[in-house]
Coordinates of C-alpha atoms and ligand atoms in Angstrom, one line a residue:
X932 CA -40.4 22.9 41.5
X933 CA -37.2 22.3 43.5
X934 CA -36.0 18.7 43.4
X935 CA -33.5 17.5 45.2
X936 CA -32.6 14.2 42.9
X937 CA -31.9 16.0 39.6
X938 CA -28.7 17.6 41.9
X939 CA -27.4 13.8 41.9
X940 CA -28.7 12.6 38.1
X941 CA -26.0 10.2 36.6
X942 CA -24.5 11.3 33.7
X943 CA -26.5 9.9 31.2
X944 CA -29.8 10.2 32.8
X945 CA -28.9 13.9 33.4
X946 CA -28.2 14.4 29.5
X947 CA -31.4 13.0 28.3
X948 CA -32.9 15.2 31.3
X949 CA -31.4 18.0 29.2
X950 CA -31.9 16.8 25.6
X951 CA -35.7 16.4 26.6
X952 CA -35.5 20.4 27.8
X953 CA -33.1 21.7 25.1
X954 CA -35.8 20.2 22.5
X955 CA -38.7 21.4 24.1
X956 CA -37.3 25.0 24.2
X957 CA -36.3 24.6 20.7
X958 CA -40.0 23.9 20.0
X959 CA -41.1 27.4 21.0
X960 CA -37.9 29.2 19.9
X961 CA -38.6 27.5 16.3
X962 CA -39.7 29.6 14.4
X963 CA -41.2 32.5 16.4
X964 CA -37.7 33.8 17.4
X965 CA -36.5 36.1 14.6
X966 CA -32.8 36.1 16.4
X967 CA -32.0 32.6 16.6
X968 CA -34.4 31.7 13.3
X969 CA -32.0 34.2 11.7
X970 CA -28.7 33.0 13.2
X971 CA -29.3 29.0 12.3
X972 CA -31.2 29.3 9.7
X973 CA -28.2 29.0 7.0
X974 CA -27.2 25.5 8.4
X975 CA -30.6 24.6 7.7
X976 CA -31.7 24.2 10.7
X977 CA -35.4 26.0 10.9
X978 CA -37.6 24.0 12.9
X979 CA -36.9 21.7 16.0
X980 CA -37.5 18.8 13.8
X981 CA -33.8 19.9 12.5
X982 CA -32.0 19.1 16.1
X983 CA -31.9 15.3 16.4
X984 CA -29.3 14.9 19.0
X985 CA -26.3 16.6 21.0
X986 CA -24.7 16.0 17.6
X987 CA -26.8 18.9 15.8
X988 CA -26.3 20.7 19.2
X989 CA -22.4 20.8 18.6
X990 CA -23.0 22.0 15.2
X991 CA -25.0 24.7 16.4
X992 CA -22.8 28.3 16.5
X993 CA -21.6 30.0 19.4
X994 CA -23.8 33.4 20.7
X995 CA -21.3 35.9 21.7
X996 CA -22.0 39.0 23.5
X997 CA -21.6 41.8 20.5
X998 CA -24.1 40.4 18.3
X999 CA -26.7 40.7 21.3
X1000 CA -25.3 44.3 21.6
X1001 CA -25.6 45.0 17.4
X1002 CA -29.3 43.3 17.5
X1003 CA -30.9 45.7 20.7
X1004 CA -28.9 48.6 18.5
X1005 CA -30.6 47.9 15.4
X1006 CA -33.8 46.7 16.7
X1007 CA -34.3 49.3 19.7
X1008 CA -35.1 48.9 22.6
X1009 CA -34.9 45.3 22.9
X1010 CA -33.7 43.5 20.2
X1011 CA -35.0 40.6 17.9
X1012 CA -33.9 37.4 20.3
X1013 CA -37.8 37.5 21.5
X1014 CA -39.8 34.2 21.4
X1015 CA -43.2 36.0 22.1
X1016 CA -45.5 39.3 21.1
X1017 CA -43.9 41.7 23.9
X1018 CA -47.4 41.7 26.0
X1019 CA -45.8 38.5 26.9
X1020 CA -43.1 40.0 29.0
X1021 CA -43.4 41.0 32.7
X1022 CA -40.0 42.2 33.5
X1023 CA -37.1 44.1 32.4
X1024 CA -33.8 44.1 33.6
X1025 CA -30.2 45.5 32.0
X1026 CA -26.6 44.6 32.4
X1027 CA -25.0 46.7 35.5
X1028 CA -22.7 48.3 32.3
X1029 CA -19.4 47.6 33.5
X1030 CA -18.0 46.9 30.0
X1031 CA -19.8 48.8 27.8
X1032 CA -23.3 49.7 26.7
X1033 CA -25.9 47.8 29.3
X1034 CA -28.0 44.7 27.7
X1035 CA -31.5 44.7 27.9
X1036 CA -33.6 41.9 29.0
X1037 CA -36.9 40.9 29.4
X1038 CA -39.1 38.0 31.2
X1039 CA -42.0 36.5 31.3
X1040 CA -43.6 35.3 34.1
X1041 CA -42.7 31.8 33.4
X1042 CA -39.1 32.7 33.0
X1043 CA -39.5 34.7 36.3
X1044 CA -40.1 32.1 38.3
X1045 CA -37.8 30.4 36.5
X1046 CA -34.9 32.9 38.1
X1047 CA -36.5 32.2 41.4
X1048 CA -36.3 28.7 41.0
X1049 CA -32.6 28.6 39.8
X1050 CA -31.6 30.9 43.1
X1051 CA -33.6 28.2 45.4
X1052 CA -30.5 25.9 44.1
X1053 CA -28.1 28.7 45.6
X1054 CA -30.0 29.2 48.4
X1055 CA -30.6 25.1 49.5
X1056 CA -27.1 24.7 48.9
X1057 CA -25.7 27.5 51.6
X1058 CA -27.8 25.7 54.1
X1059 CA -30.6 28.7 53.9
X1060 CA -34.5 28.0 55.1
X1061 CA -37.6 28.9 55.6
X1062 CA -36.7 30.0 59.0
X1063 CA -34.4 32.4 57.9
X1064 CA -34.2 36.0 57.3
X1065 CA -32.2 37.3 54.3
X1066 CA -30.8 40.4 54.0
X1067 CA -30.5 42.2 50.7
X1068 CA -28.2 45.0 50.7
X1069 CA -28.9 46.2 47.0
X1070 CA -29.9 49.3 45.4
X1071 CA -33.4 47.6 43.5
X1072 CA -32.9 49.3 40.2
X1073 CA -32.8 48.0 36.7
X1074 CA -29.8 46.1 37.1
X1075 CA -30.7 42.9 38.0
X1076 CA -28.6 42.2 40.8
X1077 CA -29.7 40.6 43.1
X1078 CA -33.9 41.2 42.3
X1079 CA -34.0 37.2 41.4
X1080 CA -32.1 36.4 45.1
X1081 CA -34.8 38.1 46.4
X1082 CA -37.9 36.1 44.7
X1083 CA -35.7 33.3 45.0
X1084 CA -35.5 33.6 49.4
X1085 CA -39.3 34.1 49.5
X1086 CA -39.9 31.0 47.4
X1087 CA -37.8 29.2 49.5
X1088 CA -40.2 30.8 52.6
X1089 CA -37.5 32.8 54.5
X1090 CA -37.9 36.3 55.4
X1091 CA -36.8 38.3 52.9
X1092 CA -35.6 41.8 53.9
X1093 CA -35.3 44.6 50.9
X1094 CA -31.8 46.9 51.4
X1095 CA -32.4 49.4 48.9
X1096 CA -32.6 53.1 49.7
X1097 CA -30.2 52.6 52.3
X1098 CA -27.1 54.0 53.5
X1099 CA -24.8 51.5 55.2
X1100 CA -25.2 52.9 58.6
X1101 CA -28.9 52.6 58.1
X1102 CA -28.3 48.9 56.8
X1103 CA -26.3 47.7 59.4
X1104 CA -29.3 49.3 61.9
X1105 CA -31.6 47.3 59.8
X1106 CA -29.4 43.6 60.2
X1107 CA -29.5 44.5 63.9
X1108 CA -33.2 45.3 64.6
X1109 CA -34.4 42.4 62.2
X1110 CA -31.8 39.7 63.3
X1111 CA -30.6 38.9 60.0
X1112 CA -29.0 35.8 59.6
X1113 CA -28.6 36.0 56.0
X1114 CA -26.5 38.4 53.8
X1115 CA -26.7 38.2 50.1
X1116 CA -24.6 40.6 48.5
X1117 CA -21.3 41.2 46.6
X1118 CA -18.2 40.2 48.5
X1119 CA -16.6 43.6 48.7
X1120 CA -20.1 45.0 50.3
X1121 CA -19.3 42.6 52.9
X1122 CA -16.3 43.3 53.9
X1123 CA -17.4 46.9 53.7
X1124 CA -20.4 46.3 55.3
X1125 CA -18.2 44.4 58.4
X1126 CA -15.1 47.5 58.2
X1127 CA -18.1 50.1 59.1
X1128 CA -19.7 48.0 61.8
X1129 CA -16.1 47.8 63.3
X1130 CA -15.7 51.2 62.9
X1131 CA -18.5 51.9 64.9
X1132 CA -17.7 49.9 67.9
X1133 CA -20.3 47.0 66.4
X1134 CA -18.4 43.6 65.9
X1135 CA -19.6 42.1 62.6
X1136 CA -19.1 38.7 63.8
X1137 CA -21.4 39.2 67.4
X1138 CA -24.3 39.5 64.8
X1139 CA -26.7 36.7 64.5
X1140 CA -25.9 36.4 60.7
X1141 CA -25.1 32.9 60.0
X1142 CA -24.4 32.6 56.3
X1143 CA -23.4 35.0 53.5
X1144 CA -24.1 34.5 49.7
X1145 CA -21.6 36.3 47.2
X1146 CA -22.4 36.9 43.8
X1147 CA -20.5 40.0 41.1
X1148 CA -17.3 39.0 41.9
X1149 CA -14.8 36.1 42.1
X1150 CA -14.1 36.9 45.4
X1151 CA -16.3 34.3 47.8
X1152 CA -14.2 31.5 45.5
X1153 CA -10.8 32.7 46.6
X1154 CA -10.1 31.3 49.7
X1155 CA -8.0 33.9 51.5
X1156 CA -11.2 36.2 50.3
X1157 CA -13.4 33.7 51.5
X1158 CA -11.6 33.1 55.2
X1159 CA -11.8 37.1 55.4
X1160 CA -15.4 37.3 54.8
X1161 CA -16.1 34.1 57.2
X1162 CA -13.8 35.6 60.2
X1163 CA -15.3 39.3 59.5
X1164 CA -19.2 37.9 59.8
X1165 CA -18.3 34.6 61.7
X1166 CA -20.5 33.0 59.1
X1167 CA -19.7 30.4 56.2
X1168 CA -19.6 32.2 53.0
X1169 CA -20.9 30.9 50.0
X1170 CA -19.9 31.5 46.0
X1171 CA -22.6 32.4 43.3
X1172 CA -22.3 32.8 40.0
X1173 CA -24.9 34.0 37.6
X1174 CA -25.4 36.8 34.6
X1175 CA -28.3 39.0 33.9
X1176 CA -28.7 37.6 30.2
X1177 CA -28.4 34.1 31.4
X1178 CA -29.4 33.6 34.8
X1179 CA -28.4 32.5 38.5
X1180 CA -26.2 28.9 36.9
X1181 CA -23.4 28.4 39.2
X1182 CA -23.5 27.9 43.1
X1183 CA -21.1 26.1 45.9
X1184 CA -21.8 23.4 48.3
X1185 CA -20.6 23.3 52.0
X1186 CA -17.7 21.5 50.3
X1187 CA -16.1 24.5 48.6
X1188 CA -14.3 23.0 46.0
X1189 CA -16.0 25.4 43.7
X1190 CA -19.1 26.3 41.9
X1191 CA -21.7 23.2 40.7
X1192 CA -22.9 24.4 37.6
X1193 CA -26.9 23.8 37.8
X1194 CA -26.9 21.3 35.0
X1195 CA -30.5 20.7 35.2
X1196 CA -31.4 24.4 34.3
X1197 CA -28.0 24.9 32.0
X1198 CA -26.4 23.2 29.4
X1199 CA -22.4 23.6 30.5
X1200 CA -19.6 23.5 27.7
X1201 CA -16.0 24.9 28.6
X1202 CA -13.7 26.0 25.1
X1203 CA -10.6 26.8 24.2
X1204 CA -11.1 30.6 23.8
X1205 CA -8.9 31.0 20.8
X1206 CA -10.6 28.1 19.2
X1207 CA -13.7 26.9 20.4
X1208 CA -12.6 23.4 20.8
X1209 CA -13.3 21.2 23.8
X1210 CA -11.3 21.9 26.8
X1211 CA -10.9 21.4 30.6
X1212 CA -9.6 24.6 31.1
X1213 CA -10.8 27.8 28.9
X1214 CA -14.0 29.8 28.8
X1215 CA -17.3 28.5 30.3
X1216 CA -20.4 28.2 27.3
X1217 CA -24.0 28.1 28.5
X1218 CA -27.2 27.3 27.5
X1219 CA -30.3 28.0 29.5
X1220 CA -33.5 25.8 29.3
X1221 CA -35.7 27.7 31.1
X1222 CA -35.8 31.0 29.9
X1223 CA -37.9 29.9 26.6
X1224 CA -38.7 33.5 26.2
X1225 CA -35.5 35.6 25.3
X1226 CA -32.7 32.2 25.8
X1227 CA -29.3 32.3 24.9
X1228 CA -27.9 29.0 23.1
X1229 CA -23.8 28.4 23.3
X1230 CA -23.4 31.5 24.6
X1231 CA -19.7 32.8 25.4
X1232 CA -20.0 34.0 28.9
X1233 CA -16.4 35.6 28.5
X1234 CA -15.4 33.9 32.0
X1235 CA -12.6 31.7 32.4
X1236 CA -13.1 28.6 34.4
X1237 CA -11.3 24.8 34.8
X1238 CA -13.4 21.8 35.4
X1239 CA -12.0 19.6 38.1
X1240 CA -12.4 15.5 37.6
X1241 CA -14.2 13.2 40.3
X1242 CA -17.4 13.9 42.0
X1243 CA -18.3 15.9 45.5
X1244 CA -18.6 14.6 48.5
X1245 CA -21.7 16.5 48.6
X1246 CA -23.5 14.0 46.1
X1247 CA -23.8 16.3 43.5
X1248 CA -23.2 14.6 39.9
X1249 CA -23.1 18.5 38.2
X1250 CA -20.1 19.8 37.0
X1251 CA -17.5 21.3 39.0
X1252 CA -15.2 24.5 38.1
X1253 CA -12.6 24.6 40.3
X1254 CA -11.7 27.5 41.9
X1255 CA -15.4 29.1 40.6
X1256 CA -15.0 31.7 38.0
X1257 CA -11.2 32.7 37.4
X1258 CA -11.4 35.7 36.0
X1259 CA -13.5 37.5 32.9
X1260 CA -10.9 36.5 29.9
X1261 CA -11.0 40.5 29.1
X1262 CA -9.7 41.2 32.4
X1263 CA -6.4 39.0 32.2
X1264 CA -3.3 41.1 31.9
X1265 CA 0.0 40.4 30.6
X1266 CA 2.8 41.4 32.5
X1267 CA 6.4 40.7 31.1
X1268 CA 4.9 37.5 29.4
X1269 CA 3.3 36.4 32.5
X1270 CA -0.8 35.8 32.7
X1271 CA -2.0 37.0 35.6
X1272 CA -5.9 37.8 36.4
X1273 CA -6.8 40.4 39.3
X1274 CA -8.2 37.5 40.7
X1275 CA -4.9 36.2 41.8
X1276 CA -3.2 39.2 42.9
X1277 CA -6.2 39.5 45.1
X1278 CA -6.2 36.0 46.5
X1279 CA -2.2 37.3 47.8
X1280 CA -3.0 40.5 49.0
X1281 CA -6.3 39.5 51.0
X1282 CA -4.3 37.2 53.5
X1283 CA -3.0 40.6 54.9
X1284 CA -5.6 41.2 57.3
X1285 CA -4.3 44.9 57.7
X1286 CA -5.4 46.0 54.1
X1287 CA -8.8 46.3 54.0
X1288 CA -8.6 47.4 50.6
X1289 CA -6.3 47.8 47.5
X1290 CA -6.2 48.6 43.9
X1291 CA -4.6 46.9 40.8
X1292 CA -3.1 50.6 38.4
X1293 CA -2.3 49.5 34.8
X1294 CA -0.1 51.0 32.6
X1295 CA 0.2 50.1 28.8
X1296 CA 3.1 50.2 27.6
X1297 CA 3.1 49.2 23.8
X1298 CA 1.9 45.9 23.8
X1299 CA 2.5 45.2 27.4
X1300 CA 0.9 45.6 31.1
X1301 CA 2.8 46.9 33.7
X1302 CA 1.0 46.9 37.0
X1303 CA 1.0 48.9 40.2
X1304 CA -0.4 47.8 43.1
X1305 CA -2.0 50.3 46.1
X1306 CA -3.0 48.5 49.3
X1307 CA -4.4 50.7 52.6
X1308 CA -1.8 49.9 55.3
X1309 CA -1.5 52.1 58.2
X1310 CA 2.1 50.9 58.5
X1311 CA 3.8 51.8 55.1
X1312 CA 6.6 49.5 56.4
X1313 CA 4.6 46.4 55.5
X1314 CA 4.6 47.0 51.6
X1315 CA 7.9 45.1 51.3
X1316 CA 6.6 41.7 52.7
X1317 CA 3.6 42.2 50.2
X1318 CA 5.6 42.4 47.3
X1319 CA 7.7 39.5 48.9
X1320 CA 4.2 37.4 48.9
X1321 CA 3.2 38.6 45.7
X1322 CA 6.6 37.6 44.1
X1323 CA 6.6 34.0 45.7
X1324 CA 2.9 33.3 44.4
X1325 CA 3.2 34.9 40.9
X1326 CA 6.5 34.7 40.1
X1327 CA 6.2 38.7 39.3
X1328 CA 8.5 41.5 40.7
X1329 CA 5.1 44.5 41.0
X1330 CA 5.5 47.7 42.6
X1331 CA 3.3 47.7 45.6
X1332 CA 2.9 51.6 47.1
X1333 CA 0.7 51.5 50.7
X1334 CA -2.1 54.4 50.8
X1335 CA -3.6 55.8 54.1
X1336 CA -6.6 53.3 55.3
X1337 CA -9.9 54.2 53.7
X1338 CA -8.3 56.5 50.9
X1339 CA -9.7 53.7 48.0
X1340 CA -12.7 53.8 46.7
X1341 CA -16.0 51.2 48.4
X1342 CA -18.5 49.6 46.2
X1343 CA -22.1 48.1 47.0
X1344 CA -21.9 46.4 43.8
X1345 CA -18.9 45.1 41.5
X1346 CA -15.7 46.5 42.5
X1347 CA -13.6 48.1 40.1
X1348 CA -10.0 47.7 41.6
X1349 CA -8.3 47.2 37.8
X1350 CA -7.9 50.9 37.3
X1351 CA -6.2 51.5 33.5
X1352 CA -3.8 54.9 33.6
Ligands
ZN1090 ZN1 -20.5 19.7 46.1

C-alpha cells in the first residue's frame, strides 16, 4: 500500500527500511535465481545469509545492460535472471528497442502491482486523484510504456481512459468528449498533441486538462521544455522517470527541482562512469526491491544524473537529481572537445516558441562530432539569433539551417531528433 510517511523517512530509518527489503528479496533470489546465483557466486556469496550489511552490498558487482542482452540470447526467449518456474509470470513486456535488440521482461502478479504501486508515487505527487480522468495516449503493445501508468491511475481510483488505436485527431476528440484532465504521455506527444489541436482551430490550453505527466524523454525536466508544455496545455507538467527492466523510480514534486528517486521501492547509487566510484555527479545505479521475480541489483541504467544537497520543501527526505535525467551517457557528443547532450541544445532551442520542432544531424568526423542543427521556422531570418542563443549557452559555434514548419518527423513515443549522417 501507498504510504505517505516512508516519502519523509530520515536517513537512517529509511536505510534500514531498505536493508530490511534488500534482504528479504535476497531471500527469494538466493538460490532459485540461476542469473544472479551465477553472477555472485564467485565472491562467495550464495545464500542471503552471505549479505550482512550495505558493506557486502558495495561489494556486490555492477549489472550492466549487455549481459542481460547475452543471457535472453543464450537462454531464449527470456533469459536465466528468473526467480520462479515461468507459470509464475503474468506479464511480459520488452524494451521499446531504441538502442538495439529489445529486452524481455516478465511479471508476476506480485511484481505487477508492484509497478502500479510505484506509479501511485508519480501520480500522488502531480497532485492526481480519484476524481480525475487520465488520459493515455499510447499505442498498448508490448512495449511497456505507459501499461504500468495505466494500472497505476486506476489504483489510485481516477478514471482511466485507454489511447491506443487512435489517431491524434481521434484522440484529441476523445480528451474533449471525456473531459480529460490528465495527460500521461511523452513530452513530444504533447506538444504534438497541442500543435494539431491548434491546427484545428481547438486551443489546447481551453481544455479541461489540468495536469500532464512526461515520461521517455528528458524533456518535462528542462524548464524551457517544461514552460512550453505548461503554456501549450495550461496545465502544470510533471517529470517521470522509469525503465521497462527496472520500473517507474523517479518522479517530481510541485517543487520542480528535479526527480525524487522513490527510495523506498529503489536502492539509488550515482558512479563515476569511467570508474564506478562514488560520485555526485555521474551515472545513476539502481536496485529494485519489489520486483523479487526477475530484479536487477546495481544495475547501470546508462543515464547521467547530479544529486543536489539539502532537502525539498516538499518534505521529501528521497534523493534529489537535479535537473532529472541529463542525458543517456551514450547519447553525449563531443564536439571540438566540448560535452554536450541533446538535452541541452534542446533546453536553447525550445525557448523559441516559433520552432515547434527541430533536429540535432551528426556527422563523424574521425574521432569527433560535428553537429547540425534543423529547427522549423517559418521565418528563415530567425536562424541567426538561434545560433546566437546556442553560442552564448554552450559556448559552441553549430550551424543551425531553418526547414519549412511541419517538414520533421512527430513521434507518439521517444523522439529521435539525434539523427547520425
Ligand atoms: Zn520535493
Amino acid at each position: 500500500m501507498y504510504d505517505r510517511a516512508l516519502e519523509t523517512l530520515s536517513g537512517e530509518r529509511l536505510r534500514d527500511h531498505q536493508w530490511r527489503r534488500f534482504a528479504a528479496m535476497a531471500k527469494e533470489i538466493l538460490p532459485a535465481n540461476a542469473f544472479y546465483h551465477d553472477k555472485w557466486a564467485p565472491l562467495g556469496m550464495t545464500s542471503a545469509r552471505d549479505l550482512r550489511g550495505w558493506d557486502d552490498f558495495a561489494r556486490l558487482p555492477f549489472t550492466r545492460k549487455q549481459e542481460l542482452v547475452d543471457d535472453q540470447a543464450a537462454h531464449p526467449p527470456f533469459g536465466t535472471n528468473l526467480t520462479y518456474p515461468l507459470e509464475r509470470y503474468v506479464r511480459v513486456h520488452q524494451t521499446s528497442g531504441t538502442s538495439g535488440t529489445p529486452l524481455r521482461w516478465l511479471d508476476t502478479q506480485a511484481s505487477w502491482e508492484w509497478w502500479a504501486r510505484c506509479w501511485g508515487f508519480v501520480l500522488r505527487a502531480a497532485g492526481v486523484t480519484a476524481a480525475d480522468r487520465v488520459f493515455f495516449p499510447f499505442s498498448f503493445g508490448l512495449f511497456v510504456g505507459f501499461w504500468a501508468g495505466f494500472e497505476g491511475s486506476r489504483a489510485l481510483g481516477a478514471l482511466t481512459i485507454p489511447g491506443g488505436g487512435q489517431d491524434t485527431a481521434a484522440r484529441l476528440a476523445s480528451m474533449e468528449a471525456l473531459g480529460v484532465t490528465v495527460l500521461v504521455c511523452t513530452p513530444s506527444y504533447a506538444l504534438h498533441l497541442a500543435e494539431a489541436a491548434r491546427e484545428r482551430g481547438v486551443a489546447a490550453a481551453k481544455l479541461p486538462v489540468r495536469i500532464t505527466v512526461h515520461a521517455g524523454e528528458p524533456g518535462a525536466g528542462i524548464p524551457a521544455v517544461r514552460a512550453r508544455l505548461e503554456e501549450a496545455w495550461g496545465a502544470r507538467a510533471f517529470d517521470h522517470a522509469g525503465m521497462t527492466e527496472m520500473g517507474a523510480f523517479g518522479y517530481a514534486c510541485d517543487d520542480q527541482a528535479g526527480l525524487h528517486v522513490n527510495e523506498s521501492e529503489f536502492i539509488a547509487e550515482v558512479v563515476d562512469p569511467a570508474t564506478g566510484a562514488p560520485a555526485r555527479d555521474g551515472e545513476l545505479v539502481l536496485t529494485n526491491l519489489g520486483r523479487v521475480g526477475s530484479p536487477l541489483i546495481r544495475y547501470r541504467t546508462g543515464d547521467r544524473v547530479r544529486l543536489i544537497d539539502g532537502g525539498c520543501g516538499c518534505g521529501r527526505t528521497f534523493l534529489t537529481l537535479g535537473g532529472g535525467i541529463l542525458g543517456r551517457l551514450d547519447d553525449m557528443l563531443i564536439v571540438r572537445g566540448v560535452n554536450v547532450f541533446p538535452a541541452a541544445i534542446e533546453s536553447i532551442v525550445r525557448r523559441f516558441h516559433a520552432i515547434d520542432e527541430f533536429q540535432i544531424e551528426v556527422f563523424r568526423d574521425g574521432h569527433l562530432d560535428e553537429v547540425r542543427l534543423l529547427v522549423e521556422l517559418p521565418d528563415a531570418a530567425a536562424a541567426p539569433a538561434v545560433q546566437e542563443a546556442l553560442r552564448a549557452g554552450l559556448g559552441l559555434r553549430l550551424e543551425v539551417v531553418a526547414v519549412p514548419p511541419r517538414s520533421l518527423p512527430r513521434y507518439e513515443l521517444k523522439a529521435r531528433r539525434v539523427v547520425r549522417r
